[in-house]
mmCIF file of C-alpha atoms and ligand atoms in Angstrom:
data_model
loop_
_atom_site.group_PDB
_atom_site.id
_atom_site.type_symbol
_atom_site.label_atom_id
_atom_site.label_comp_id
_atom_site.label_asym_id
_atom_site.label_seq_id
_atom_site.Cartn_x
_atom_site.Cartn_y
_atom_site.Cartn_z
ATOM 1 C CA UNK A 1 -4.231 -25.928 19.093
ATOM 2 C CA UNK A 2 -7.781 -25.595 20.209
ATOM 3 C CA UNK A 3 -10.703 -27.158 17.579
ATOM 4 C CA UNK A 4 -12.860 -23.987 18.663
ATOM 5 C CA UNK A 5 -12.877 -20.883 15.823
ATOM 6 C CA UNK A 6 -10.415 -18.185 17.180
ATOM 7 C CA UNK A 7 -11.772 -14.915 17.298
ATOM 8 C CA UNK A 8 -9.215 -12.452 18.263
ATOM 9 C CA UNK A 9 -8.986 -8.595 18.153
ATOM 10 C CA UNK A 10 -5.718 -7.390 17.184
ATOM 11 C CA UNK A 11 -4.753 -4.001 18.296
ATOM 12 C CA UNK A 12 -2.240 -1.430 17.586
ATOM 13 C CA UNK A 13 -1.402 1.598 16.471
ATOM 14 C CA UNK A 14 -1.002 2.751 12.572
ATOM 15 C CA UNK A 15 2.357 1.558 11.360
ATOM 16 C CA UNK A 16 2.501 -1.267 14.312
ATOM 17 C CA UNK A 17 2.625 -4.259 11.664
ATOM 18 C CA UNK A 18 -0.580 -5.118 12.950
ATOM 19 C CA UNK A 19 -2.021 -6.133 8.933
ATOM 20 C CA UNK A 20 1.199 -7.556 8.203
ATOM 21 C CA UNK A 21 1.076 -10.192 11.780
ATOM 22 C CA UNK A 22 -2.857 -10.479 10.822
ATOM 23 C CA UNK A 23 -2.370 -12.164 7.862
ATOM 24 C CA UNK A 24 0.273 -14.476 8.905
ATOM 25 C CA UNK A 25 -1.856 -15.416 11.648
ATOM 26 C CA UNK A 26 -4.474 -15.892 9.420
ATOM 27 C CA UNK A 27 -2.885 -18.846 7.202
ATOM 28 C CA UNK A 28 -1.107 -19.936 10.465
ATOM 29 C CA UNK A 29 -4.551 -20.618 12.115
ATOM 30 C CA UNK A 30 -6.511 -21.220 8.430
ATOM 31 C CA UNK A 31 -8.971 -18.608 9.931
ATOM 32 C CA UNK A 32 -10.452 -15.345 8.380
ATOM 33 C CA UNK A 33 -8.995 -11.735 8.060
ATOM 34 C CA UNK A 34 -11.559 -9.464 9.024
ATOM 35 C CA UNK A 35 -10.022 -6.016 8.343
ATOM 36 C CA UNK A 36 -11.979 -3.037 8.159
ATOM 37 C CA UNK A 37 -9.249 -0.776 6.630
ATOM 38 C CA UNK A 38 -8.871 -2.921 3.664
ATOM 39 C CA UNK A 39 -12.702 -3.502 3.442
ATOM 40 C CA UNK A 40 -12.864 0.466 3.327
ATOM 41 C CA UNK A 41 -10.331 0.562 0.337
ATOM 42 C CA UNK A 42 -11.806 -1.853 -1.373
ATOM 43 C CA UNK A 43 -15.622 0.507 -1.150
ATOM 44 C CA UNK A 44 -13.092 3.288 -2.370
ATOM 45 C CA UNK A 45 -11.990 1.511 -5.741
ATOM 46 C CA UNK A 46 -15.031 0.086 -6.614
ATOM 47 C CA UNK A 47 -16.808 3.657 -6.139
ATOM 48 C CA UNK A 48 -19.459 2.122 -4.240
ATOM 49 C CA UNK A 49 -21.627 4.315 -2.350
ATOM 50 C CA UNK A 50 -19.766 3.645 1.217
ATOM 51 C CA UNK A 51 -16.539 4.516 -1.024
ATOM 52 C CA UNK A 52 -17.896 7.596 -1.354
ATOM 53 C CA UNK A 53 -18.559 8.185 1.289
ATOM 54 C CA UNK A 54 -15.345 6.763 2.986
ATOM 55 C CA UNK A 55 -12.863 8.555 1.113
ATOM 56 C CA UNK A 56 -12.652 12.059 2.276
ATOM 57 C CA UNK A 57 -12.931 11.072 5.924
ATOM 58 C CA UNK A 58 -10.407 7.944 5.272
ATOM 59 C CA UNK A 59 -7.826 11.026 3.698
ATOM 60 C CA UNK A 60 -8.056 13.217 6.714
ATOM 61 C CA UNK A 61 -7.320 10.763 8.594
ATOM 62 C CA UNK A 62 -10.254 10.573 10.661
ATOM 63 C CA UNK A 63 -12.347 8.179 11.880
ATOM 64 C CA UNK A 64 -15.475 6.761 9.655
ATOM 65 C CA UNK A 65 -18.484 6.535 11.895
ATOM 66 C CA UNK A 66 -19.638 4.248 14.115
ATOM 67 C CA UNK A 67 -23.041 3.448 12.470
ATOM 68 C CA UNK A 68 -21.268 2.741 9.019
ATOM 69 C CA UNK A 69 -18.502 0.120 10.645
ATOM 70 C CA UNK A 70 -20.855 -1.573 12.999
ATOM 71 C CA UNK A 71 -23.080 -2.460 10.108
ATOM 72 C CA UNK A 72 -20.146 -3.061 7.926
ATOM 73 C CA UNK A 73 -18.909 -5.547 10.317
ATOM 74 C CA UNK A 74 -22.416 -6.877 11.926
ATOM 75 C CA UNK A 75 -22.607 -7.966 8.116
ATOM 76 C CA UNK A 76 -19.328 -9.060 7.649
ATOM 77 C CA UNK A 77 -19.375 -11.298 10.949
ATOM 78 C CA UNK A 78 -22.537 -12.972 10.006
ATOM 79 C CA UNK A 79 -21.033 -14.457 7.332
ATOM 80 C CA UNK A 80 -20.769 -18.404 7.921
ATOM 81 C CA UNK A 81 -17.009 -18.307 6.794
ATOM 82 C CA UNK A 82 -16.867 -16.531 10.217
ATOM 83 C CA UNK A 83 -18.971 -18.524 12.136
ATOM 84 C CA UNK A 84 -17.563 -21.511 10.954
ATOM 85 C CA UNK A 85 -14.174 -20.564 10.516
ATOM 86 C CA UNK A 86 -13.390 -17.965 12.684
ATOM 87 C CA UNK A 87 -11.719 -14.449 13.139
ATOM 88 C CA UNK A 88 -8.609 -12.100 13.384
ATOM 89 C CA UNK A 89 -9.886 -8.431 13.614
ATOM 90 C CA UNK A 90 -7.569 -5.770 12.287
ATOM 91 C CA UNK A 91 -8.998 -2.416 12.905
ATOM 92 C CA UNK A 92 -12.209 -2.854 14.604
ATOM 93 C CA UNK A 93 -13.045 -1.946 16.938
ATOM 94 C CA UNK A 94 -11.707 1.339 17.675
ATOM 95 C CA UNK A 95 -14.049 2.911 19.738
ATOM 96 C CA UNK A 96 -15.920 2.139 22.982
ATOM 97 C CA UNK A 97 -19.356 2.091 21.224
ATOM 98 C CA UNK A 98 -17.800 -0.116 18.174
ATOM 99 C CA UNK A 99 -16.361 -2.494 21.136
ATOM 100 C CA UNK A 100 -20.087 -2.540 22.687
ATOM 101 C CA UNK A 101 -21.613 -3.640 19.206
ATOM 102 C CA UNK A 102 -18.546 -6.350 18.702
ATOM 103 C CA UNK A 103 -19.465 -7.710 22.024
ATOM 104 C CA UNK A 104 -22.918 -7.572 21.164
ATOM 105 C CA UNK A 105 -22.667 -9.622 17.898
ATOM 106 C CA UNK A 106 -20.437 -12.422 19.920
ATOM 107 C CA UNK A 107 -21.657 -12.333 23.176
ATOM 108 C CA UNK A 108 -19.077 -11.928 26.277
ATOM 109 C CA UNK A 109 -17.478 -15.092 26.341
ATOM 110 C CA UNK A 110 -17.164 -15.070 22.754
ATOM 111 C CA UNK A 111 -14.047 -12.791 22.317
ATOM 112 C CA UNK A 112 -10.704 -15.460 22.990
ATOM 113 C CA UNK A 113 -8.480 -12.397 23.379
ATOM 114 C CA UNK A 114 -7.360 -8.861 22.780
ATOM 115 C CA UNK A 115 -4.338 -8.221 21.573
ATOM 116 C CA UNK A 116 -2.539 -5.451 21.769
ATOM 117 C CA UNK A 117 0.598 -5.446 19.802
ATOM 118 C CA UNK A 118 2.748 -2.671 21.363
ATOM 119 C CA UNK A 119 4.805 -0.115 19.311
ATOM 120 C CA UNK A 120 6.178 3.067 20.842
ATOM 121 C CA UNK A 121 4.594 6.331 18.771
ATOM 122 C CA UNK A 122 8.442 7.859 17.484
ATOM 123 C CA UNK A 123 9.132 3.999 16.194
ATOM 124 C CA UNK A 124 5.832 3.860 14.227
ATOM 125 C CA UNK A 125 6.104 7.393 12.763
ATOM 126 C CA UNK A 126 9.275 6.561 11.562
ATOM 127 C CA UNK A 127 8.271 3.507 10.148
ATOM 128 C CA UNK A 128 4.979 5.118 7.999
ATOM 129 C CA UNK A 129 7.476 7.876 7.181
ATOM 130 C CA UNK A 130 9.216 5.384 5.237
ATOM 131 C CA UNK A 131 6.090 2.994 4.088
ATOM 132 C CA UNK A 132 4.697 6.162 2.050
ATOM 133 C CA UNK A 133 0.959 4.986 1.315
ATOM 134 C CA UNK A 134 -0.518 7.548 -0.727
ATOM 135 C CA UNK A 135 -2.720 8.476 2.314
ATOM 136 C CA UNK A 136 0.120 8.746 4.668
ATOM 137 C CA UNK A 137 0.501 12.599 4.355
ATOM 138 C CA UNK A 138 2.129 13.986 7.567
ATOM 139 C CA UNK A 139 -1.182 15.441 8.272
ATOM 140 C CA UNK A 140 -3.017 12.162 8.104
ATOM 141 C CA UNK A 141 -0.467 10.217 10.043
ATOM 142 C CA UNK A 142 -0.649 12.800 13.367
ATOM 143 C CA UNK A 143 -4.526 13.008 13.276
ATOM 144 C CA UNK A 144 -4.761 8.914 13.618
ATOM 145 C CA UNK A 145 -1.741 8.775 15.961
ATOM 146 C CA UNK A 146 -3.986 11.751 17.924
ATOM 147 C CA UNK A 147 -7.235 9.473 17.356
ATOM 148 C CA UNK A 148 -5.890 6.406 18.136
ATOM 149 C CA UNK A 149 -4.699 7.891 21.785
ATOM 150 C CA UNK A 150 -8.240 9.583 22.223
ATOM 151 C CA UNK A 151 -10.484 6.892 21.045
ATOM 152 C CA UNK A 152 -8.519 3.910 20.986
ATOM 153 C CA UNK A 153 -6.789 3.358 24.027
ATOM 154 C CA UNK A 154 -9.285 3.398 26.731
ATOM 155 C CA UNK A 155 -10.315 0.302 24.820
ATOM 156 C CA UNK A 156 -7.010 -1.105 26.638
ATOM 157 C CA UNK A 157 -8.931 -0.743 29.659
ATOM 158 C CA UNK A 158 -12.215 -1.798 28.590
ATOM 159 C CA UNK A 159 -11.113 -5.318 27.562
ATOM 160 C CA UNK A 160 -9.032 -5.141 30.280
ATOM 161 C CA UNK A 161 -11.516 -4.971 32.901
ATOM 162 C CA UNK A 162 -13.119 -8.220 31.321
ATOM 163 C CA UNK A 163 -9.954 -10.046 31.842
ATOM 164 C CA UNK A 164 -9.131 -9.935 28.011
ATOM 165 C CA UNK A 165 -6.250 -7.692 27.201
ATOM 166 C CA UNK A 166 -2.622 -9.269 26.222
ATOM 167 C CA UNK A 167 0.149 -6.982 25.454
ATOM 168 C CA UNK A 168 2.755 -8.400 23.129
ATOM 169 C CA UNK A 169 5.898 -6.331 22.294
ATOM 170 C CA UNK A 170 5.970 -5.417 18.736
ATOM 171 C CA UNK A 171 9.636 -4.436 18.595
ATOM 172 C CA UNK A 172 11.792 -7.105 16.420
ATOM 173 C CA UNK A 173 11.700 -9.296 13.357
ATOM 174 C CA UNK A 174 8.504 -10.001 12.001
ATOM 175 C CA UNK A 175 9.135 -13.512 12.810
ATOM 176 C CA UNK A 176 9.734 -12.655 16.410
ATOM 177 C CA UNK A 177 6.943 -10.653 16.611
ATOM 178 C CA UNK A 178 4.756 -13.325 15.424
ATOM 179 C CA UNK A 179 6.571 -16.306 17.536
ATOM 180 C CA UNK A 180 5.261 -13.987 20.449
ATOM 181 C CA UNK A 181 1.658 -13.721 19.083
ATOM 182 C CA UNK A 182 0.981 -17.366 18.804
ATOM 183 C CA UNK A 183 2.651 -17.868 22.434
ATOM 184 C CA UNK A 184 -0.055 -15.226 23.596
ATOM 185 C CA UNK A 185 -3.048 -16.343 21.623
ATOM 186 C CA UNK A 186 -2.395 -19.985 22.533
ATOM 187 C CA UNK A 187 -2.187 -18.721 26.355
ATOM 188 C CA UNK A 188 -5.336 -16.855 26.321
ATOM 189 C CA UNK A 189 -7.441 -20.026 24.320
ATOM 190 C CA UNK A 190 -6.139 -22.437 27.270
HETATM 191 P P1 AMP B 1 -6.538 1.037 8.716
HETATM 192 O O1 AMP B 1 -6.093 0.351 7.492
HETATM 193 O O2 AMP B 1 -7.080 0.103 9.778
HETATM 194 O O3 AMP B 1 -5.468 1.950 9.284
HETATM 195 O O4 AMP B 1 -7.770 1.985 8.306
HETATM 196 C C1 AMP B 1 -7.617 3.006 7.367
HETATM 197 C C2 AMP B 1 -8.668 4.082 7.618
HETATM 198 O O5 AMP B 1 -9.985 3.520 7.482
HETATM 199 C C3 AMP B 1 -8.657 4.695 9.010
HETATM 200 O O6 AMP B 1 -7.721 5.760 9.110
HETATM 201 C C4 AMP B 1 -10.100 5.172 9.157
HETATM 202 O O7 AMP B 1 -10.338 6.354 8.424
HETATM 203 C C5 AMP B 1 -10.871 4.061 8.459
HETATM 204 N N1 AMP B 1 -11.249 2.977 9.399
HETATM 205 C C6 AMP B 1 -10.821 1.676 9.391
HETATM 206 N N2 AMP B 1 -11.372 0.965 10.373
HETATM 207 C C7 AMP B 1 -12.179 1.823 11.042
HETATM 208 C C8 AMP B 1 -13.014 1.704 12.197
HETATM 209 N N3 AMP B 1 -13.131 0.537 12.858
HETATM 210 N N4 AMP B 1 -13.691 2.809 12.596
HETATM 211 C C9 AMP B 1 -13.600 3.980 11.945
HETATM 212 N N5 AMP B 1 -12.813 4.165 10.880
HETATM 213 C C10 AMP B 1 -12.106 3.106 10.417
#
């Protein structure tokens, strides 16, 4: 295992076990948990002003906006936990202009890997179908499966054109799953 803090991006649709690998990766590697989903709910409870403003848009189903997370995470990334410590990313970015900013804040070579933790769309929906979060209306889940195809994707590409991009399968046990995360993250830190 490499002495140099991991800073990963994990990607993947809603309902992909993405949070659920993040943290286990996260003890595994004693690193941080960046998510920007739970960072979100945590604004909402706490009624602080980016709650406020969160909710609504987090309900729908839509996307909060790309000035609000890029300073959310700018912030969050500063952080000498981070710097020191390192990073998983679970959620961000999801957009070309929040992968700009993330590459910004790190530089180019400071990104170990992308990963992109594959589950077909029927297998997810059936999976959040059965997960019932109170913001899982049907609604809710098709406008971020919809999102995630328009704004989310060509990110694929993106970090794939800077030699980044490693696509595990997320079908299986969790353990599998995660035996196959490790494999690729250890690949990609050489
Ligand atoms: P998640 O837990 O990652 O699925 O995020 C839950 C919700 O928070 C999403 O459906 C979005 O409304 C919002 N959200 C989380 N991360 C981001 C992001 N990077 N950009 C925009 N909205 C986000």
């Amino acid at each position: 295992m490499s002495d140099r803090p991991l800073r990963i991006v994990l990607l993947g649709r809603q309902g992909s076990g993405k949070g659920t690998q993040a943290a286990r990766l996260v003890e595994y590697y004693n690193t941080n948990h960046v998510s920007t989903g739970d960072m979100l709910r945590a604004a909402v409870s706490e009624g602080t002003e980016l709650g406020l403003k969160a909710k609504a848009v987090m309900d729908a189903g839509e996307l909060v906006s790309d000035d609000i997370m890029n300073g959310i995470v700018a912030e969050r990334l500063a952080k000498p936990d981070v710097e020191k410590g390192g990073v998983i990313l679970d959620g961000f970015p999801r957009t070309p202009a929040q992968a700009d900013t993330l590459v910004g804040i790190l530089g180019s070579d400071g990104i170990d890997a992308a990963v992109n933790l594959d589950v077909p769309v029927d297998v997810v929906k059936q999976r959040m179908a059965a997960r019932g979060r109170p913001d899982d209306t049907p609604e809710a889940i098709d406008r971020r499966l919809a999102l995630y195809e328009q704004e989310t994707e060509p990110l694929l590409e993106w970090f794939g054109q800077r030699g980044l991009l490693v696509v595990v399968d997320g079908l299986g046990t969790e353990a599998e799953v995660f035996d196959r995360l490790v494999a690729a993250i250890e690949m990609a830190r050489g």
